[in-house]
């Protein structure tokens, strides 16, 4: 057996070495990337399983070119320019006006509009259709030769395909690390205690500037074209947009977001659309680029300093900004979890002003090496909660250690931190005012008892004024007690008392959810209600009983048992029931009404609004039997479109025939009850 493993490994190595030669040196791959990846994966698996056969010269250990001592310099034949910027609709209009004035052209201009990827600009030189050199932008005049590294990027063709490829063609574009790949890479790196990157751009830059291209080869990079440099002996369209489409046809990657727009208004509409789409894109972008589409007009417009006059970037709100960490507060949640919250010098980031950010737990503070007074980088991507992504090297002399409290900042109970759990907790339960407030807010929330008008501020005032201590106290509140609260006039107070009274009519799952038992969310509450049917049965349930319920594991079961054992919780539940909270009785599945029990249906022909299987299930759920053939025992035949012999037989036998709409009405009539 060992012999055959050794042979397998040896064969795989030979094959991969041949493919490496074909791909990286001869630029003539004979298999797909996917097949290559499979072979390499198989080799790595075998070497991992049989380490006795692993060797340092195995192709699993090396993929790209030789390890360099440094990057050689590349002088760009045509400089790699940078772009001017506009920051508002007004500045965009001015940019377009300026161009029209220079061109003495009052007509509406066409613009090619592209996303501005947040990566690294590079130049790819194709000679006779073959990738011969790749260089970074550098200072625009001189860059670095990164050919070996770039050749490991999977979506960059080594050979262009198709016709009319210019003799020399320089393609320019951006190398990025796609967001999902970046997160996966970082997760893996953190797990292995290896270096992680602060954002996808740094990851792309760090990966491309490796002297050992074998390392670059393991990084998930991608390239997208945005323009051209040298074009020798080739005939290209007179439109930038068409040129990009031509690059795509030759096999070069292009983002899906390139469009043609008319005038400043069209450009601004594209900006708004792309900004909205930004959170769904697979790569990070920091803006949009508008380019005069007509190449002749581009030539007429020329350049100013080191930027083209015919193009500009419209920046999106930054997703990362620097600010100062002023302090750290410790918040106590509903279940006692203590969350450190960063108090920040307010900063405008990702379109909003941020002054607080969750620090999650003590481990996160440690991971970030955070101190009060540090300059920190805040990231707020789209609608995501703002986060501190890193602290800059400590430039403030007065920075202070963050001391995690040992006692609850609200009730002074000693904080517990269970080994292996990141979360620290106040064990005070409802003795702790913070947990009381959160428990009442949760009780009143929309998905639980849904008490309209009982928001956070009202609950906090009620607890602080010692008018309520637990959810059951809500039902003893009076209008007179509410009126003195902030922003609470008589009308609002009356409405709130009404809402509290109305919530008494609820359902068992909602009531269960409202109790706020740890780890019991909506789905679990529903499963518990369906299984135990009554509160009494649930209260008495043991861990073993609870484990029989869908979705309930050891930890949840233990939380439920512990909850019902607490004397305080028993008292609150009794008080809640005494206040008149009630819900309709839940019937056991077998007791549930089965209005079609004893009736046999046959389905025939094509149904339009639901497929046959769905119809069958819906009928069966109401107790009906669904048979495949029509007989004297059949009660109903449901005839869809193009029904054939079964329909004829039903007619012969005088069986009731329903069309699809009649069947749906029948099903719905039971739902309504
Ligand atoms: O740096 C750049 C990023 C993206 C560009 C660019 C671009 O188009 C989407 N286009 C040009 C013309 C230049 N730099 C000079």
XYZ file of C-alpha atoms and ligand atoms in Angstrom:
688
model
C 0.000 0.000 0.000
C 2.848 2.316 0.930
C 4.358 1.713 -2.465
C 1.201 2.843 -4.188
C 0.916 5.990 -2.003
C 4.523 6.881 -2.862
C 3.743 6.309 -6.546
C 0.600 8.419 -6.380
C 2.475 11.285 -4.729
C 5.312 11.057 -7.199
C 2.948 11.040 -10.181
C 1.000 14.028 -8.877
C 4.253 15.934 -8.345
C 5.384 15.247 -11.894
C 2.028 16.319 -13.312
C 1.934 19.524 -11.289
C 5.523 20.371 -12.225
C 4.619 19.963 -15.895
C 1.552 22.183 -15.448
C 3.680 24.783 -13.643
C 6.093 24.835 -16.560
C 3.210 25.125 -19.054
C 1.474 27.817 -17.086
C 4.173 30.010 -15.588
C 6.999 29.654 -18.097
C 5.526 28.608 -21.427
C 2.241 30.440 -20.878
C 0.504 27.470 -22.426
C -1.659 25.785 -19.781
C -3.126 22.457 -20.803
C -5.654 22.125 -17.973
C -8.160 24.458 -16.328
C -7.312 26.362 -13.154
C -9.944 24.335 -11.320
C -8.353 21.041 -12.339
C -4.909 22.366 -11.408
C -6.261 23.395 -7.981
C -7.761 19.921 -7.512
C -4.456 18.218 -8.287
C -2.560 20.510 -5.936
C -5.144 20.019 -3.199
C -4.942 16.246 -3.615
C -1.124 16.370 -3.348
C -1.277 18.542 -0.218
C -3.829 16.184 1.363
C -1.659 13.157 0.677
C 1.472 14.865 1.997
C -0.392 15.888 5.121
C -1.728 12.385 5.682
C 1.588 10.708 4.918
C 4.189 13.211 6.163
C 6.902 10.612 5.686
C 6.674 11.325 1.925
C 6.752 15.157 2.201
C 9.835 16.766 0.651
C 10.930 20.415 0.533
C 11.193 20.358 -3.259
C 7.614 19.200 -3.725
C 5.578 21.516 -5.998
C 3.105 21.812 -3.113
C 5.773 23.987 -1.498
C 6.435 26.206 -4.485
C 4.297 27.591 -7.265
C 5.513 30.913 -8.687
C 8.870 32.049 -9.931
C 12.253 32.326 -8.199
C 12.671 34.150 -4.897
C 13.990 37.638 -5.692
C 16.463 39.726 -3.720
C 14.681 42.892 -4.731
C 12.324 44.123 -7.421
C 13.958 45.585 -10.496
C 12.785 49.010 -11.645
C 10.573 49.576 -14.658
C 10.442 52.944 -16.410
C 6.886 53.444 -17.707
C 7.028 54.366 -21.397
C 3.863 56.370 -20.860
C 3.500 57.743 -17.338
C 0.902 56.138 -15.094
C -1.181 59.144 -14.196
C -3.254 59.864 -11.155
C -6.783 61.216 -11.122
C -8.192 64.525 -9.949
C -11.117 64.370 -7.536
C -14.550 65.871 -7.116
C -16.410 65.582 -3.839
C -19.935 66.788 -4.605
C -22.579 67.092 -7.294
C -21.622 70.768 -7.700
C -17.965 69.934 -8.267
C -18.981 67.260 -10.751
C -21.072 69.846 -12.655
C -18.068 72.202 -12.650
C -15.832 69.421 -13.993
C -18.245 68.787 -16.884
C -18.682 72.519 -17.580
C -14.929 73.046 -17.660
C -14.564 70.304 -20.276
C -17.394 71.649 -22.409
C -15.849 75.103 -22.313
C -12.437 73.838 -23.338
C -13.919 71.795 -26.146
C -16.138 74.729 -27.148
C -18.832 72.108 -27.148
C -22.114 72.947 -25.565
C -23.529 69.544 -26.437
C -24.121 66.889 -23.829
C -21.043 64.710 -23.526
C -20.864 60.961 -23.157
C -18.931 59.593 -20.178
C -17.663 56.115 -19.496
C -18.309 55.535 -15.811
C -16.370 52.934 -13.790
C -16.035 51.985 -10.136
C -12.788 53.085 -8.480
C -11.481 49.910 -6.898
C -9.560 50.274 -3.661
C -6.499 48.299 -4.630
C -3.149 48.691 -6.281
C -2.690 50.123 -9.792
C -0.582 47.952 -12.095
C 0.458 47.852 -15.714
C 0.437 44.639 -17.754
C 2.462 44.559 -20.943
C 1.370 42.115 -23.638
C 3.728 41.586 -26.564
C 2.408 39.516 -29.435
C -0.498 38.747 -27.145
C 1.716 37.306 -24.420
C 2.131 38.760 -20.940
C 5.776 39.759 -20.769
C 5.936 42.211 -17.896
C 3.887 43.515 -15.014
C 4.807 46.624 -13.062
C 3.440 48.635 -10.167
C 2.573 52.294 -10.662
C 5.391 53.430 -8.339
C 5.726 57.196 -8.634
C 3.986 57.127 -12.000
C 7.263 57.327 -13.938
C 9.111 54.382 -12.422
C 7.504 51.314 -10.923
C 8.655 47.877 -9.792
C 8.735 44.699 -11.819
C 6.226 42.313 -10.252
C 5.867 39.950 -13.220
C 6.371 36.711 -11.284
C 3.832 37.740 -8.692
C 1.258 38.969 -11.181
C 1.504 35.733 -13.134
C 0.148 33.917 -10.077
C -3.088 35.951 -10.133
C -5.686 33.566 -11.414
C -7.854 35.891 -13.502
C -4.966 37.495 -15.408
C -4.506 35.819 -18.807
C -0.955 34.962 -19.765
C -2.008 34.838 -23.392
C -4.720 36.997 -24.937
C -7.319 35.298 -27.097
C -9.034 36.526 -30.255
C -8.125 38.681 -33.212
C -6.578 42.060 -33.958
C -4.493 42.139 -30.820
C -1.957 44.994 -31.081
C 1.672 43.998 -31.320
C 2.365 45.722 -28.012
C -0.480 46.427 -25.657
C -0.253 47.843 -22.156
C -3.315 47.199 -20.007
C -3.763 49.119 -16.802
C -5.953 48.196 -13.924
C -6.254 47.468 -10.254
C -5.211 44.422 -8.219
C -7.535 43.787 -5.275
C -8.206 41.163 -2.662
C -11.972 40.464 -2.842
C -13.711 41.157 0.493
C -14.846 37.582 1.187
C -11.393 36.203 0.393
C -9.821 38.850 2.651
C -11.995 37.806 5.618
C -11.322 34.118 5.015
C -7.597 34.791 4.701
C -7.513 36.825 7.928
C -9.540 34.284 9.864
C -7.164 31.571 8.817
C -4.124 33.731 9.646
C -5.486 34.620 13.105
C -6.229 30.956 13.835
C -2.626 30.099 12.946
C -1.335 33.141 14.857
C 0.156 34.412 11.594
C 0.111 37.980 10.305
C -3.324 39.316 9.396
C -4.058 42.444 7.342
C -5.946 45.549 8.380
C -8.024 45.860 5.211
C -8.325 44.335 1.717
C -6.171 47.069 0.153
C -3.254 46.436 2.477
C -3.711 42.737 1.930
C -3.494 43.222 -1.853
C -0.452 45.511 -1.576
C 1.318 43.244 0.923
C 0.652 40.190 -1.218
C 1.868 41.766 -4.438
C 5.088 43.035 -2.893
C 6.390 39.613 -1.937
C 9.852 38.742 -3.185
C 8.786 35.104 -3.147
C 5.993 34.673 -5.679
C 5.053 31.344 -4.056
C 3.610 33.427 -1.230
C 1.700 35.669 -3.642
C 0.341 32.542 -5.325
C -1.361 31.551 -2.084
C -3.097 34.914 -1.737
C -6.554 35.280 -3.264
C -5.944 38.284 -5.528
C -7.931 39.488 -8.530
C -7.333 42.034 -11.273
C -9.751 44.396 -13.099
C -8.785 46.485 -16.132
C -9.580 50.194 -16.362
C -7.543 51.492 -19.291
C -4.692 51.322 -21.746
C -1.154 52.646 -21.997
C 1.040 51.658 -24.955
C -0.822 50.528 -28.085
C 1.506 49.607 -30.945
C 0.285 48.444 -34.310
C -3.295 47.908 -33.456
C -6.607 49.381 -34.368
C -8.869 50.148 -31.465
C -12.282 51.779 -31.187
C -12.551 55.509 -30.675
C -14.588 55.030 -27.509
C -13.102 54.239 -24.098
C -16.147 52.115 -23.296
C -15.720 50.109 -26.513
C -12.009 49.671 -25.774
C -12.822 48.189 -22.374
C -15.266 45.799 -24.050
C -12.492 44.838 -26.488
C -10.148 44.082 -23.560
C -12.866 41.869 -22.140
C -13.194 40.047 -25.448
C -9.433 39.376 -25.413
C -9.859 37.717 -22.013
C -8.998 40.560 -19.657
C -11.184 40.962 -16.567
C -13.559 43.911 -16.374
C -15.918 44.776 -13.518
C -19.618 44.429 -14.235
C -20.191 48.039 -13.189
C -18.967 49.909 -16.291
C -21.663 52.068 -17.926
C -22.032 54.867 -20.477
C -23.734 58.006 -19.141
C -24.785 61.334 -20.558
C -23.755 64.662 -19.045
C -23.292 65.605 -15.399
C -26.756 64.385 -14.512
C -26.211 60.911 -15.939
C -22.879 60.725 -14.107
C -24.450 61.750 -10.816
C -27.223 59.176 -11.199
C -24.544 56.514 -11.731
C -22.776 57.764 -8.570
C -25.964 57.402 -6.503
C -26.652 53.944 -7.916
C -23.123 52.685 -7.276
C -23.034 54.132 -3.766
C -26.170 52.144 -3.008
C -24.742 49.033 -4.557
C -21.408 49.410 -2.765
C -22.235 47.083 0.172
C -23.141 44.265 -2.218
C -20.023 44.423 -4.407
C -17.443 41.657 -3.999
C -14.554 44.162 -3.790
C -14.032 47.441 -1.956
C -14.444 50.652 -3.923
C -13.706 54.157 -2.764
C -15.482 56.080 -5.499
C -16.510 56.250 -9.118
C -14.521 57.503 -12.120
C -15.996 59.581 -14.937
C -14.099 59.556 -18.243
C -14.922 61.433 -21.448
C -15.742 58.492 -23.681
C -14.551 59.857 -27.033
C -10.801 59.209 -27.382
C -10.347 62.112 -29.826
C -11.898 64.473 -27.304
C -9.655 62.987 -24.621
C -6.661 63.844 -26.787
C -7.904 67.381 -27.314
C -8.345 67.841 -23.588
C -4.904 66.534 -22.659
C -3.410 66.666 -19.185
C -2.874 69.018 -16.325
C 0.175 68.313 -14.188
C -0.002 64.509 -13.730
C -3.736 63.985 -14.248
C -5.878 63.712 -17.347
C -8.281 66.638 -17.873
C -10.802 64.216 -19.370
C -11.293 62.095 -16.242
C -11.971 62.572 -12.567
C -12.758 60.447 -9.526
C -15.814 61.174 -7.387
C -14.961 59.926 -3.925
C -17.447 58.054 -1.739
C -17.593 58.851 1.980
C -14.547 57.277 3.600
C -15.219 54.020 5.419
C -12.223 54.432 7.710
C -11.241 57.481 9.726
C -8.944 58.221 12.602
C -10.063 59.580 15.915
C -9.191 59.435 19.607
C -10.328 56.961 22.163
C -11.475 59.213 25.007
C -12.711 56.593 27.442
C -14.183 53.116 27.782
C -17.553 52.524 29.441
C -18.828 49.143 30.551
C -22.426 48.393 29.611
C -24.510 45.701 31.268
C -26.897 43.847 28.962
C -30.142 41.968 29.644
C -28.383 38.742 30.500
C -25.669 40.485 32.520
C -23.066 40.391 29.753
C -20.591 43.224 30.283
C -19.671 44.957 27.037
C -16.893 47.521 26.874
C -17.951 50.498 24.760
C -15.416 52.931 23.302
C -16.209 56.612 23.809
C -14.705 58.433 20.853
C -13.952 61.947 19.784
C -16.868 62.286 17.317
C -15.756 61.537 13.786
C -17.572 61.551 10.416
C -17.132 58.135 8.822
C -19.118 56.131 6.282
C -21.670 58.956 6.060
C -22.499 59.343 9.794
C -20.954 60.858 12.918
C -19.674 58.166 15.226
C -18.986 58.792 18.910
C -19.287 55.271 20.380
C -18.240 51.819 19.216
C -18.641 48.412 20.806
C -15.397 46.748 21.862
C -17.190 43.387 22.311
C -15.132 41.909 25.164
C -11.859 41.963 27.091
C -10.118 39.790 24.476
C -10.844 42.366 21.790
C -9.204 45.112 23.883
C -6.163 42.885 24.288
C -6.079 41.984 20.589
C -6.100 45.662 19.602
C -3.482 46.575 22.277
C -5.811 49.424 23.074
C -5.246 52.200 25.611
C -7.353 55.220 26.494
C -5.909 58.211 24.656
C -4.800 56.149 21.634
C -5.491 57.297 18.118
C -7.716 54.633 16.642
C -9.009 53.770 13.193
C -12.793 53.545 12.998
C -14.422 51.647 10.221
C -18.058 51.936 9.256
C -18.848 50.133 6.045
C -22.359 50.769 4.688
C -24.880 50.053 7.408
C -22.552 47.987 9.502
C -22.065 48.933 13.188
C -18.920 51.062 13.585
C -15.859 49.184 14.742
C -12.384 50.009 15.957
C -10.137 48.173 13.538
C -6.784 49.118 14.992
C -4.942 51.463 17.281
C -2.137 53.492 15.762
C 1.275 53.291 17.414
C 0.917 55.179 20.661
C 1.671 58.835 20.022
C -0.047 60.156 23.132
C 2.071 60.159 26.222
C -0.840 60.231 28.582
C -2.431 57.053 27.357
C -3.952 54.902 30.080
C -4.439 51.159 30.453
C -8.038 49.985 30.144
C -8.952 48.218 33.328
C -11.770 45.725 33.043
C -13.912 46.123 36.169
C -14.096 43.307 38.678
C -17.479 44.423 39.971
C -20.627 45.384 38.062
C -20.629 49.148 37.379
C -24.355 49.233 38.127
C -25.014 46.913 41.069
C -21.492 46.183 42.329
C -21.957 42.384 42.162
C -18.689 40.585 41.542
C -18.249 39.987 37.803
C -17.914 36.363 36.625
C -15.863 35.233 33.684
C -16.286 31.601 32.813
C -13.119 29.991 31.569
C -13.059 29.626 27.766
C -15.902 32.148 27.431
C -15.034 35.572 26.101
C -17.963 37.202 27.899
C -17.804 38.558 31.437
C -21.131 38.666 33.279
C -22.734 40.390 36.199
C -24.520 37.634 38.135
C -26.865 40.206 39.735
C -29.831 39.203 37.571
C -32.879 41.331 38.333
C -31.143 42.696 41.406
C -29.048 44.698 38.925
C -30.900 47.829 37.709
C -29.274 47.604 34.264
C -30.524 44.062 33.763
C -33.944 45.019 35.121
C -34.210 47.829 32.588
C -33.101 45.597 29.742
C -35.465 42.794 30.826
C -38.418 45.202 30.841
C -37.440 46.691 27.470
C -37.245 43.175 26.054
C -40.612 42.223 27.595
C -42.225 45.257 25.917
C -40.469 44.836 22.556
C -42.396 44.359 19.342
C -41.677 40.652 18.892
C -42.581 39.907 22.543
C -45.515 41.706 24.260
C -45.478 44.539 21.709
C -46.346 47.429 24.049
C -46.545 50.476 21.826
C -45.056 53.631 23.381
C -42.946 51.842 26.008
C -39.567 52.754 24.556
C -36.094 52.734 26.125
C -36.293 56.229 27.604
C -39.652 55.582 29.307
C -38.468 52.281 30.799
C -35.300 53.905 32.123
C -37.243 56.714 33.771
C -39.762 54.302 35.277
C -37.021 52.129 36.790
C -34.971 55.120 37.978
C -38.086 56.595 39.603
C -38.640 53.192 41.252
C -42.114 53.007 39.772
C -41.386 49.578 38.350
C -38.993 46.832 39.247
C -40.046 44.012 36.951
C -42.387 43.460 33.992
C -45.355 42.615 36.225
C -45.222 46.085 37.792
C -46.121 47.596 34.422
C -49.687 46.398 34.918
C -50.112 48.444 38.132
C -48.994 51.752 36.586
C -51.486 54.619 36.523
C -51.844 57.611 34.217
C -51.074 59.909 37.173
C -47.738 58.162 37.726
C -46.762 58.532 34.062
C -47.640 62.190 33.519
C -44.626 63.625 35.431
C -42.183 61.718 33.189
C -40.168 63.629 30.596
C -42.008 64.244 27.327
C -45.126 62.481 28.632
C -48.321 64.506 28.418
C -51.709 63.175 29.561
C -52.697 61.983 26.105
C -49.521 59.936 25.698
C -49.839 58.549 29.225
C -53.412 57.403 28.527
C -52.305 55.762 25.296
C -49.505 53.919 27.056
C -51.776 52.615 29.822
C -54.144 51.408 27.083
C -51.320 49.677 25.229
C -50.192 47.959 28.433
C -53.700 46.724 29.009
C -54.120 45.541 25.422
C -50.930 43.504 25.447
C -52.516 41.143 27.979
C -54.174 39.397 25.079
C -51.183 37.556 23.646
C -49.972 34.129 22.514
C -48.065 31.524 24.494
C -44.867 31.749 22.371
C -44.809 35.555 22.646
C -45.274 35.379 26.410
C -42.479 32.824 26.661
C -40.191 35.001 24.575
C -41.068 38.048 26.697
C -39.808 36.281 29.825
C -36.304 36.723 28.426
C -34.954 33.253 29.227
C -31.354 33.072 28.034
C -30.939 31.684 24.511
C -34.698 31.327 24.019
C -35.440 33.277 20.836
C -38.583 33.348 18.729
C -38.113 29.952 17.075
C -37.280 28.143 20.312
C -40.204 29.799 22.129
C -42.532 28.550 19.391
C -41.118 25.013 19.550
C -41.423 24.949 23.334
C -45.019 26.162 23.171
C -45.937 23.594 20.509
C -44.369 20.785 22.499
C -45.477 21.570 26.054
C -48.770 23.332 25.157
C -49.128 24.858 28.638
C -46.952 27.000 30.859
C -47.536 24.555 33.695
C -46.071 21.663 31.719
C -43.070 23.729 30.666
C -42.409 24.926 34.212
C -42.234 21.332 35.412
C -40.076 20.079 32.557
C -36.724 18.482 33.327
C -33.596 18.863 31.211
C -34.332 15.424 29.688
C -37.890 16.489 28.749
C -36.613 19.713 27.240
C -34.016 17.936 25.125
C -36.878 16.284 23.225
C -37.914 19.647 21.783
C -36.618 20.676 18.334
C -33.715 23.077 18.550
C -33.183 22.678 22.295
C -29.714 21.542 23.324
C -28.053 21.047 26.726
C -27.249 24.687 27.342
C -30.707 26.056 26.483
C -32.373 23.264 28.479
C -30.259 24.156 31.492
C -31.078 27.864 31.128
C -34.809 27.064 31.026
C -34.721 24.846 34.111
C -32.632 27.401 36.025
C -34.993 30.185 35.019
C -38.118 28.477 36.306
C -36.349 27.463 39.496
C -35.633 31.050 40.562
C -38.083 32.153 43.224
C -38.052 35.682 41.861
C -39.020 34.493 38.382
C -41.827 32.347 39.801
C -43.203 35.393 41.614
C -43.029 37.607 38.530
C -44.774 34.956 36.402
C -47.551 34.568 38.970
C -47.990 38.338 39.110
C -48.107 38.549 35.313
C -50.801 35.883 35.115
C -52.706 37.517 37.985
C -52.680 40.814 36.057
C -54.783 39.085 33.396
C -52.263 38.057 30.726
C -53.822 35.254 28.717
C -53.498 33.438 25.401
C -55.542 31.033 23.351
C -55.088 27.408 24.272
C -52.713 25.527 21.977
C -54.031 22.231 20.715
C -51.790 19.223 20.411
C -51.120 18.275 16.789
C -53.363 15.229 16.979
C -56.129 17.291 18.576
C -55.923 19.978 15.929
C -59.003 20.177 13.800
C -58.697 18.107 10.645
C -61.700 19.278 8.674
C -60.971 17.071 5.693
C -60.423 13.898 7.686
C -62.063 10.933 5.924
C -62.172 12.669 2.535
C -60.221 11.318 -0.440
C -58.891 13.667 -3.112
C -57.331 12.975 -6.501
C -55.217 15.664 -8.166
C -55.023 15.702 -11.965
C -53.832 18.084 -14.689
C -51.456 21.022 -14.266
C -51.945 23.350 -11.317
C -50.827 26.949 -11.770
C -50.651 28.576 -8.350
C -49.062 25.749 -6.417
C -47.474 22.574 -7.640
C -49.102 19.201 -7.064
C -46.885 18.347 -4.164
C -47.723 21.556 -2.355
C -51.420 20.988 -2.956
C -51.083 17.433 -1.673
C -49.352 18.598 1.501
C -51.914 21.339 2.112
C -54.780 18.854 1.776
C -53.067 16.263 3.955
C -52.420 18.882 6.645
C -56.190 19.237 6.904
C -56.652 15.475 7.242
C -57.474 14.566 3.647
C -56.188 11.436 1.951
C -54.679 12.106 -1.480
C -54.890 9.185 -3.862
C -53.378 8.596 -7.303
C -56.411 7.020 -8.960
C -60.106 7.768 -9.228
C -62.558 5.214 -7.827
C -65.975 5.118 -6.240
C -64.258 5.942 -2.965
C -62.950 9.277 -4.291
C -64.774 12.278 -2.832
C -63.204 15.071 -4.880
C -61.154 15.334 -8.058
C -59.139 18.533 -8.417
C -58.752 19.120 -12.145
C -55.986 21.457 -13.276
C -55.288 22.481 -16.849
C -55.241 19.776 -19.518
C -56.718 17.159 -17.173
C -57.360 13.914 -19.071
C -58.654 10.439 -18.316
C -58.993 10.884 -14.548
C -61.297 13.826 -15.105
C -63.402 11.807 -17.579
C -63.647 8.930 -15.122
C -64.677 11.307 -12.300
C -67.390 12.724 -14.542
C -68.599 9.195 -15.330
C -68.748 8.317 -11.650
C -70.472 11.583 -10.740
C -67.682 12.656 -8.360
C -67.483 16.300 -7.294
C -64.948 18.104 -9.471
C -63.097 21.177 -8.247
C -60.980 23.461 -10.368
C -57.782 24.935 -8.889
C -59.432 28.132 -7.660
C -62.189 26.160 -5.930
C -59.577 24.004 -4.205
C -57.659 27.096 -3.036
C -60.880 28.645 -1.723
C -61.582 25.435 0.169
C -58.082 25.434 1.719
C -58.337 29.127 2.589
C -61.736 28.720 4.197
C -60.129 26.511 6.869
C -57.175 28.841 7.342
C -59.495 31.744 8.137
C -61.072 29.749 10.951
O -6.127 55.104 -10.565
C -7.176 54.870 -11.315
C -8.174 54.064 -10.863
C -9.265 53.792 -11.645
C -7.235 55.453 -12.596
C -8.354 55.198 -13.407
C -9.376 54.354 -12.906
O -10.401 54.143 -13.691
C -11.482 53.349 -13.222
N -8.439 55.725 -14.629
C -7.470 56.523 -15.056
C -7.592 57.123 -16.397
C -6.350 56.781 -14.263
N -6.234 56.253 -13.068
C -5.292 57.665 -14.732
